[in-house]
PDB file of C-alpha atoms in Angstrom:
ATOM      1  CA  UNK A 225       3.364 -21.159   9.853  1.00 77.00           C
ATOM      2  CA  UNK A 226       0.785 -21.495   7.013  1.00 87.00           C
ATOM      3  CA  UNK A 227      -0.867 -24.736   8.773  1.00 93.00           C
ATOM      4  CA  UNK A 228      -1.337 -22.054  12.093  1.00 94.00           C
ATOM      5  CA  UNK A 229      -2.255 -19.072   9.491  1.00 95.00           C
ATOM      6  CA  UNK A 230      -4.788 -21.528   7.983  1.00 96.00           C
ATOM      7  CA  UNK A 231      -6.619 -22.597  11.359  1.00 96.00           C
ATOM      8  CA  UNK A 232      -6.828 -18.684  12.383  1.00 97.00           C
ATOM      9  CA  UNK A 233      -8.391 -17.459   8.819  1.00 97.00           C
ATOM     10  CA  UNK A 234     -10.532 -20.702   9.278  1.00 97.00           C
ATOM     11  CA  UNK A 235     -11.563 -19.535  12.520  1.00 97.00           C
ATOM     12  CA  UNK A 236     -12.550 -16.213  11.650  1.00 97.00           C
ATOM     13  CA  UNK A 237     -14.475 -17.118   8.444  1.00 97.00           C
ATOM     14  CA  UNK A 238     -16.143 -20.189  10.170  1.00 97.00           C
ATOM     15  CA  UNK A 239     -17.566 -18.200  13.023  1.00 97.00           C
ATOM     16  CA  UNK A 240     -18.462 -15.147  10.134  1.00 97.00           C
ATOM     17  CA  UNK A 241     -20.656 -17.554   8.871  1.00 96.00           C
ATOM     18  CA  UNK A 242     -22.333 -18.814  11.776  1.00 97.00           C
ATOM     19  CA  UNK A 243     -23.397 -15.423  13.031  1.00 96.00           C
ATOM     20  CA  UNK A 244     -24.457 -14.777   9.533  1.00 94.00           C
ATOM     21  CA  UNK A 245     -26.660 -18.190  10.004  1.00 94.00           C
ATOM     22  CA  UNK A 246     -27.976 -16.507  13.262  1.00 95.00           C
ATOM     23  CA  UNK A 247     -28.887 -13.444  11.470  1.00 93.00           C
ATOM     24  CA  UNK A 248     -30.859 -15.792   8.683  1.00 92.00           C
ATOM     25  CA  UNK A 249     -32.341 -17.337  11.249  1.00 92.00           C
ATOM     26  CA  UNK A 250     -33.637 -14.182  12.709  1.00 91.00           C
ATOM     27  CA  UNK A 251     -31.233 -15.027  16.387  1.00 94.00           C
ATOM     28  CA  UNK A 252     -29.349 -11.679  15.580  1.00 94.00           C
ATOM     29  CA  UNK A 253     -30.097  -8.410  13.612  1.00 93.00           C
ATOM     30  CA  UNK A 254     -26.862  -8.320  12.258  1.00 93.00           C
ATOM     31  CA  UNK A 255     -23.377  -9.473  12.376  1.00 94.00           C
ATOM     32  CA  UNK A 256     -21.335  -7.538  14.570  1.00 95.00           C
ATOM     33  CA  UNK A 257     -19.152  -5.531  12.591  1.00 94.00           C
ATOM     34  CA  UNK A 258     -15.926  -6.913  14.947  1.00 95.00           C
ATOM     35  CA  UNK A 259     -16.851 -10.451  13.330  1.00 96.00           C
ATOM     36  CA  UNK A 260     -17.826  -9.590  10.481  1.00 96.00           C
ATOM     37  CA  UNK A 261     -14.956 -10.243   7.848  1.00 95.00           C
ATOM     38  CA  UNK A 262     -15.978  -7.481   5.197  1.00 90.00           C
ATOM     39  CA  UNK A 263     -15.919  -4.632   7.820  1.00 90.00           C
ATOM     40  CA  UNK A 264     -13.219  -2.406   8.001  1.00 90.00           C
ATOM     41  CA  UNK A 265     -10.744  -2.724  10.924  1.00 92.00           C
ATOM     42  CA  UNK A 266     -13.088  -6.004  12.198  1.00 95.00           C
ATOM     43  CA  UNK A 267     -10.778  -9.036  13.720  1.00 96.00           C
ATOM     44  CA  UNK A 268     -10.743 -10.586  10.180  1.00 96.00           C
ATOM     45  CA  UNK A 269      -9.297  -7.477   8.137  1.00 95.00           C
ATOM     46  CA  UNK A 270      -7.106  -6.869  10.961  1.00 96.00           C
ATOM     47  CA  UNK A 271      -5.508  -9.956  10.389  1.00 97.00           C
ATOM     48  CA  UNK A 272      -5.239  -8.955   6.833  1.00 97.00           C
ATOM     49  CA  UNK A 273      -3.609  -5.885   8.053  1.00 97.00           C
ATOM     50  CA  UNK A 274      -0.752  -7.841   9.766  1.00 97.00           C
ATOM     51  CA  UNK A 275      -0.412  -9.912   6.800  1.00 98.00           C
ATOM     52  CA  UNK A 276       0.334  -6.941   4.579  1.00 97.00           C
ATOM     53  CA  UNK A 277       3.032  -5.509   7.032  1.00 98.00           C
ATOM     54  CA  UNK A 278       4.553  -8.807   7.610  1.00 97.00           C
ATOM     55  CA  UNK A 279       5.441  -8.802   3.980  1.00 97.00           C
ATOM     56  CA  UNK A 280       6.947  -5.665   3.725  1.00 98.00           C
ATOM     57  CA  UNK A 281       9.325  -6.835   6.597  1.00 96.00           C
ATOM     58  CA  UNK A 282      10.073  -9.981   4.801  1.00 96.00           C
ATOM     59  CA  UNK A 283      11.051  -7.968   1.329  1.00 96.00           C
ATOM     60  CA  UNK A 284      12.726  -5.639   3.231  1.00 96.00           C
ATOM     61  CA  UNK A 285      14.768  -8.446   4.688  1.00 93.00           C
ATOM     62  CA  UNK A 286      14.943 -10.320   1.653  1.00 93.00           C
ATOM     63  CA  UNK A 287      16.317  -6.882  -0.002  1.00 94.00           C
ATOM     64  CA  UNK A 288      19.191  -7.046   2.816  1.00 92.00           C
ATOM     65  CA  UNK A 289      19.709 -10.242   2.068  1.00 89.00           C
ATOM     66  CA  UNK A 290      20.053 -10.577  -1.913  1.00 89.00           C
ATOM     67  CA  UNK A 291      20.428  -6.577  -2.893  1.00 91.00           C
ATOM     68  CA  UNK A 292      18.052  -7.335  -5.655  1.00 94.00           C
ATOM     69  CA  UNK A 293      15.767  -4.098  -6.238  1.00 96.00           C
ATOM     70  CA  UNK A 294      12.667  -6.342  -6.968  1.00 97.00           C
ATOM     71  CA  UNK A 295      12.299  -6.285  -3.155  1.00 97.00           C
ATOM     72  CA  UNK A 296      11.848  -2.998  -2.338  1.00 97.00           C
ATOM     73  CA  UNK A 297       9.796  -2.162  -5.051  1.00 97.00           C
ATOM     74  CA  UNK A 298       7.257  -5.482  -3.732  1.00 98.00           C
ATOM     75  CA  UNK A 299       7.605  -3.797  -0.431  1.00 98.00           C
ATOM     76  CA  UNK A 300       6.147  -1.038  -1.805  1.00 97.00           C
ATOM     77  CA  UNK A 301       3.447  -2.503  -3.809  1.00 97.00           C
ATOM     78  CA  UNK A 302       2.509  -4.060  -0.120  1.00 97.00           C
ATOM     79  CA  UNK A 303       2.897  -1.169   1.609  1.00 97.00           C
ATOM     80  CA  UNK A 304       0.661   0.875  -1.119  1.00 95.00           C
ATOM     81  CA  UNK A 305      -1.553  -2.419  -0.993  1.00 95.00           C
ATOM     82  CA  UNK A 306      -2.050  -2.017   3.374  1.00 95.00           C
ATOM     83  CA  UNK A 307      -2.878   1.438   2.798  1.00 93.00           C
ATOM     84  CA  UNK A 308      -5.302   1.132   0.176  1.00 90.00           C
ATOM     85  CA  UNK A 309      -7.007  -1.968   2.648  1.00 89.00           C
ATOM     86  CA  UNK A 310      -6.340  -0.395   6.376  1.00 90.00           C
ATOM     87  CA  UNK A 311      -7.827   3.461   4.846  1.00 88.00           C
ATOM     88  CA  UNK A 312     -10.545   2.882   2.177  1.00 78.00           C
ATOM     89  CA  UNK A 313      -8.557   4.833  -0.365  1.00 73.00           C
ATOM     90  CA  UNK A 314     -10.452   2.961  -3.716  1.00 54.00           C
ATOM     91  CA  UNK A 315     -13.368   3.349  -1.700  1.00 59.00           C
ATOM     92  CA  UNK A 316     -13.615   6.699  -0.388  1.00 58.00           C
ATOM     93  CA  UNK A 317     -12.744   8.549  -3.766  1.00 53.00           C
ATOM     94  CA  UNK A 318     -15.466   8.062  -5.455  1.00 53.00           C
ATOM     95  CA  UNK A 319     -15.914  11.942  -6.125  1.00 53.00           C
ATOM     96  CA  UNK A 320     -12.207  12.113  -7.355  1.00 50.00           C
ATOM     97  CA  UNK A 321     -12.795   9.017  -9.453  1.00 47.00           C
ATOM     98  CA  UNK A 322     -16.078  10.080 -10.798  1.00 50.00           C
ATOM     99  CA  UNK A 323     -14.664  13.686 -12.088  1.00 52.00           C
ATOM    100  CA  UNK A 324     -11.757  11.483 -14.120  1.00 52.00           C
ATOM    101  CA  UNK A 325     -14.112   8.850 -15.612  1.00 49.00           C
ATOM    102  CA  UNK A 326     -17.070  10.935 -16.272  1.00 52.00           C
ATOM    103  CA  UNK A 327     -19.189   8.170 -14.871  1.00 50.00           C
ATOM    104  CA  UNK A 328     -22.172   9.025 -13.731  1.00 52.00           C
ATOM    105  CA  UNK A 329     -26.294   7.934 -13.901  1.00 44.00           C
ATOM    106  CA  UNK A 330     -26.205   4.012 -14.082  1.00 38.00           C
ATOM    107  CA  UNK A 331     -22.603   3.674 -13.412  1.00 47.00           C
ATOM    108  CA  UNK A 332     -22.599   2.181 -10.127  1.00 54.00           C
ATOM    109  CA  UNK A 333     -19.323   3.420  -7.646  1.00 65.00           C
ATOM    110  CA  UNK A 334     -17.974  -0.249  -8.353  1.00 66.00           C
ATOM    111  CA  UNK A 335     -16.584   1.533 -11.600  1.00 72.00           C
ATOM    112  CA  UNK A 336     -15.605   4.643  -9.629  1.00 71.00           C
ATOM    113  CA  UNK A 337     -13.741   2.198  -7.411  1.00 75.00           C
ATOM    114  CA  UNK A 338     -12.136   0.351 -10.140  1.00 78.00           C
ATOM    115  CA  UNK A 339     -10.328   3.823 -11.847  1.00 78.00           C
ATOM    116  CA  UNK A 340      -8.577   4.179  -7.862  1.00 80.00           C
ATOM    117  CA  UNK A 341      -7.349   0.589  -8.512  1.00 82.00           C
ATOM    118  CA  UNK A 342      -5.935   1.597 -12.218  1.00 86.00           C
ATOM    119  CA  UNK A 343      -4.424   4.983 -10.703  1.00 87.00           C
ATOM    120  CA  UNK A 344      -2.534   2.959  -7.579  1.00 88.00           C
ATOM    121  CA  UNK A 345      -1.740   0.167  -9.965  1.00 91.00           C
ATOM    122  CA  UNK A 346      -0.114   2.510 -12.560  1.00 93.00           C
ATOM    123  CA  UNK A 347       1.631   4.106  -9.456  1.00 93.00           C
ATOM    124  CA  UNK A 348       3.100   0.498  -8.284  1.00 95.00           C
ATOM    125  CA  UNK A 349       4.151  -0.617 -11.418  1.00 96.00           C
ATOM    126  CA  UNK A 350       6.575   1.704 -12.756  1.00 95.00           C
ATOM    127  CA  UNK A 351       9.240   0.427  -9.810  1.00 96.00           C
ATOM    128  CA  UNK A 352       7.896  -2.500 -10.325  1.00 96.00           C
ATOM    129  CA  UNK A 353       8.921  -2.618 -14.170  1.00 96.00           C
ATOM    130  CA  UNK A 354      12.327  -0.673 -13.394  1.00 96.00           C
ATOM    131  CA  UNK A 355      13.283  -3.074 -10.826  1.00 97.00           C
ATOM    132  CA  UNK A 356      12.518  -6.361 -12.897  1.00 96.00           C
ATOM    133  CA  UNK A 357      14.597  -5.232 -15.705  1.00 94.00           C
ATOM    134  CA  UNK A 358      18.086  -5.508 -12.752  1.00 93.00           C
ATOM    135  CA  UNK A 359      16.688  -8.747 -11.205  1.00 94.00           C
ATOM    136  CA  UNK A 360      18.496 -11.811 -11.736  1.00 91.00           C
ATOM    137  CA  UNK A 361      16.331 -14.736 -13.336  1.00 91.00           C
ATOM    138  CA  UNK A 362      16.018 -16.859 -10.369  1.00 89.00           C
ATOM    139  CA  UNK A 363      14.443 -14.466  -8.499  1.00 93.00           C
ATOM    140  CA  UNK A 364      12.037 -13.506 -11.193  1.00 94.00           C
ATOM    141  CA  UNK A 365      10.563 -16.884 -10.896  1.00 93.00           C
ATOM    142  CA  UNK A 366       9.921 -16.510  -7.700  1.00 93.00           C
ATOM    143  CA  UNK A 367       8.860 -12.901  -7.694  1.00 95.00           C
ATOM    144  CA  UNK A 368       6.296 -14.369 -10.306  1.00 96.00           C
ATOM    145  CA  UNK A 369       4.803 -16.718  -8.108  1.00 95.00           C
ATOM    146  CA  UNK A 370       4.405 -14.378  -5.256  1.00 97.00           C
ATOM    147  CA  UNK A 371       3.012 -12.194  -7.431  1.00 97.00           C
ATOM    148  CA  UNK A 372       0.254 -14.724  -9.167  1.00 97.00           C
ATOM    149  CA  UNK A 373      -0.722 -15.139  -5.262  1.00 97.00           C
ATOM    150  CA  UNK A 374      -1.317 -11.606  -5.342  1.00 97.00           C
ATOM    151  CA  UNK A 375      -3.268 -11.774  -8.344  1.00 97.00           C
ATOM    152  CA  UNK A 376      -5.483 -13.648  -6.356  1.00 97.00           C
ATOM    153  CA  UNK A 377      -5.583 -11.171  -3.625  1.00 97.00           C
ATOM    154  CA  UNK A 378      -7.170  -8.736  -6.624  1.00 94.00           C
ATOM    155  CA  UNK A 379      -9.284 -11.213  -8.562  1.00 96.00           C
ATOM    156  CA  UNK A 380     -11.417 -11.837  -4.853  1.00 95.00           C
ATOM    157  CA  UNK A 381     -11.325  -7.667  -4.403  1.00 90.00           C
ATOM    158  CA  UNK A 382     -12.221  -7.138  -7.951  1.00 88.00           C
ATOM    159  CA  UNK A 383     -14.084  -9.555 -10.028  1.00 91.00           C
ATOM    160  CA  UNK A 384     -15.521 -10.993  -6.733  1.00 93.00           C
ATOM    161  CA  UNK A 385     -16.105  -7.690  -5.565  1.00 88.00           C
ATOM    162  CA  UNK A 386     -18.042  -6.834  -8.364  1.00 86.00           C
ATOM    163  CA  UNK A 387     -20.304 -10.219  -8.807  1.00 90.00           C
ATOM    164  CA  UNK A 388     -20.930  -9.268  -5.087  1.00 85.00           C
ATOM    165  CA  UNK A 389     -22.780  -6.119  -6.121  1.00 81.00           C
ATOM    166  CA  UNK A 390     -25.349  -8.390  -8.245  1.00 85.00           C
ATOM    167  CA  UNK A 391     -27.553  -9.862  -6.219  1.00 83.00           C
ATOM    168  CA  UNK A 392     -29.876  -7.951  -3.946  1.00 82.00           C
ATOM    169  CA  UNK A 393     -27.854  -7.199  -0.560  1.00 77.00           C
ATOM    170  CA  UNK A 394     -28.740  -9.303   2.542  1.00 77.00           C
ATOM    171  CA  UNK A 395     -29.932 -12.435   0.773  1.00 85.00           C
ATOM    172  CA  UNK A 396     -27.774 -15.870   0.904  1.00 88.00           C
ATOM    173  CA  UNK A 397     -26.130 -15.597  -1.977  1.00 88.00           C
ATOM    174  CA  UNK A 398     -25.138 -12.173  -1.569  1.00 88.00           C
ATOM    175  CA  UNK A 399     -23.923 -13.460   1.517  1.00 91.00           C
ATOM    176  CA  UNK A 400     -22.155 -16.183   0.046  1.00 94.00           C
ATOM    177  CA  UNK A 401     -20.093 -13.952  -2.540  1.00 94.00           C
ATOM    178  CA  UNK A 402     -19.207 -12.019   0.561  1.00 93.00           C
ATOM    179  CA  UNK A 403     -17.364 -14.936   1.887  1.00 96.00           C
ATOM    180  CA  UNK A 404     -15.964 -15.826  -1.064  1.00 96.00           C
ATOM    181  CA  UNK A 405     -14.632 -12.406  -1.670  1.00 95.00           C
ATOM    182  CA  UNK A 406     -13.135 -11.365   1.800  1.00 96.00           C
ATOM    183  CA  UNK A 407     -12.609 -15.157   3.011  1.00 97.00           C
ATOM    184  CA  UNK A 408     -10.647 -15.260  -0.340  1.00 97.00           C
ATOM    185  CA  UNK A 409      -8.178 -12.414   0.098  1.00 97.00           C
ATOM    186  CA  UNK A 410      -7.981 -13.816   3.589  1.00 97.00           C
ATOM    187  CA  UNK A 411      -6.203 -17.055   2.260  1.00 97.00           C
ATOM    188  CA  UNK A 412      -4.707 -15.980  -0.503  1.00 98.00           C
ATOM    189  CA  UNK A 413      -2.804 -13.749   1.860  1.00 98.00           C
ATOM    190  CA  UNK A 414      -2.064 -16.289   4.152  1.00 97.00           C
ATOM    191  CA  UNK A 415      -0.504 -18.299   0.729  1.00 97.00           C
ATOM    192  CA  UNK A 416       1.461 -15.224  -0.606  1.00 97.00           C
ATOM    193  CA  UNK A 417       3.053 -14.454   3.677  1.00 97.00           C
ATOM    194  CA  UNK A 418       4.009 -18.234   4.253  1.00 95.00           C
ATOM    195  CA  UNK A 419       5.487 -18.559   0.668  1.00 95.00           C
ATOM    196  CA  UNK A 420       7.643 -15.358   1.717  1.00 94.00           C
ATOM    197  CA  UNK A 421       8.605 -16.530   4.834  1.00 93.00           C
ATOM    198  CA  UNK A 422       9.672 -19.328   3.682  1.00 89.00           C
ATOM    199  CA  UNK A 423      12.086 -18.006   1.132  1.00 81.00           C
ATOM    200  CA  UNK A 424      14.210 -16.005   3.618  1.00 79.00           C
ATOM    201  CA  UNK A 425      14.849 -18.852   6.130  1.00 73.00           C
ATOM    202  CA  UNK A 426      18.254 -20.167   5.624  1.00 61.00           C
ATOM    203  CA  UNK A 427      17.834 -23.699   5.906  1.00 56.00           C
ATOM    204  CA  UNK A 428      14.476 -23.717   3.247  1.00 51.00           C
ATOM    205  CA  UNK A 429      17.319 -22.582   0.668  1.00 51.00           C
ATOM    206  CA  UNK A 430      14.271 -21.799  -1.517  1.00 53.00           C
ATOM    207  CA  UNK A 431      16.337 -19.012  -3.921  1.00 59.00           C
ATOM    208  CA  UNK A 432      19.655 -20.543  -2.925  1.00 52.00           C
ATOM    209  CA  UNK A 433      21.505 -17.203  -4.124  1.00 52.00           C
ATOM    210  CA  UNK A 434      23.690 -17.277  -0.853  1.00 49.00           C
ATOM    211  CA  UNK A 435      24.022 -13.572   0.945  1.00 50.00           C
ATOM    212  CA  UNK A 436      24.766 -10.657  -1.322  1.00 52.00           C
TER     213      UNK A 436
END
């Protein structure tokens, strides 16, 4: 699965950044926003889409499996993180977000953005936190490398994110940054679904707690 996963994102970034080559090269005005992997609901951030849902069905299969209550709370986490992706919701409260931080003037709507993150954060992590405390220890260690694979899911949407807004728009490094940011969240979901997968097939034995 992850070699297959790995060709597709490759596929999708790759030709991303030829049409974006074409667009340097003044062969296209732009890059069609179905290509294009930063656009919402293009081919790329579809893909992203399925990603997200596929590991809600694996913790929700790994929660019938093992009965541990770290699962459903990660399926949630997913599910709040596939809504947040496949609706905009850090990026279309701006107003909300601007009323609670009382940012305003130079503050750019990065920061605006960033208090959305902090609200659906704080939402995920009190199941989060409830759960861990009733998980046995084995699973924790895995739960905590899923979970730094998810950290790199946020560090491309964040920090990358943000380092994006620096240079001037349309130039080749802001270009660049762009693939880093949205080619990154494309792999590191690809890391954190086949690392999942993996775990629930009976004969990869990878938490080796037996059925519950």
């Amino acid at each position: 699965m992850l070699i297959f996963l790995l060709l597709t994102d490759a596929a999708i970034i790759g030709f991303h950044v030829l049409l974006g080559l074409m667009v340097m090269a003044g062969q296209l005005p732009e890059i069609p926003a179905r290509y294009s992997i930063g656009h919402d609901w293009s081919i790329g951030e579809m893909s992203n889409y399925i990603k997200w849902f596929s590991l809600i069905v694996v913790m929700l299969a790994a929660w019938e499996r093992w009965g541990s209550p770290i699962f459903p709370a990660l399926a949630f986490l997913f599910t709040v993180a596939l809504l947040d992706d496949s609706t905009q919701i850090h990026e279309n409260n701006n107003e909300f977000a601007g009323r609670v931080s009382h940012l305003d003037g130079s503050e750019t709507s990065f920061f605006h953005e960033l208090v959305i993150w902090i609200v659906l954060g704080l939402i995920v992590a009190v199941p989060l936190l409830l759960s861990w405390l009733r998980t046995d220890r084995q699973i924790k260690s895995w739960v905590i490398r899923l979970l730094a694979l998810f950290g790199g899911v946020v560090f491309c949407a964040v920090v990358v994110d943000y380092i994006h807004t620096l240079p001037e728009q349309s130039t080749f490094w802001a270009g660049v940054l762009g693939v880093l940011e949205d080619g990154g969240e494309m792999l590191f979901l690809t890391a954190m679904v086949s690392y999942a997968v993996a775990a629930i097939r009976p004969q990869d034995h990878v938490l080796r707690l037996g059925r519950r």
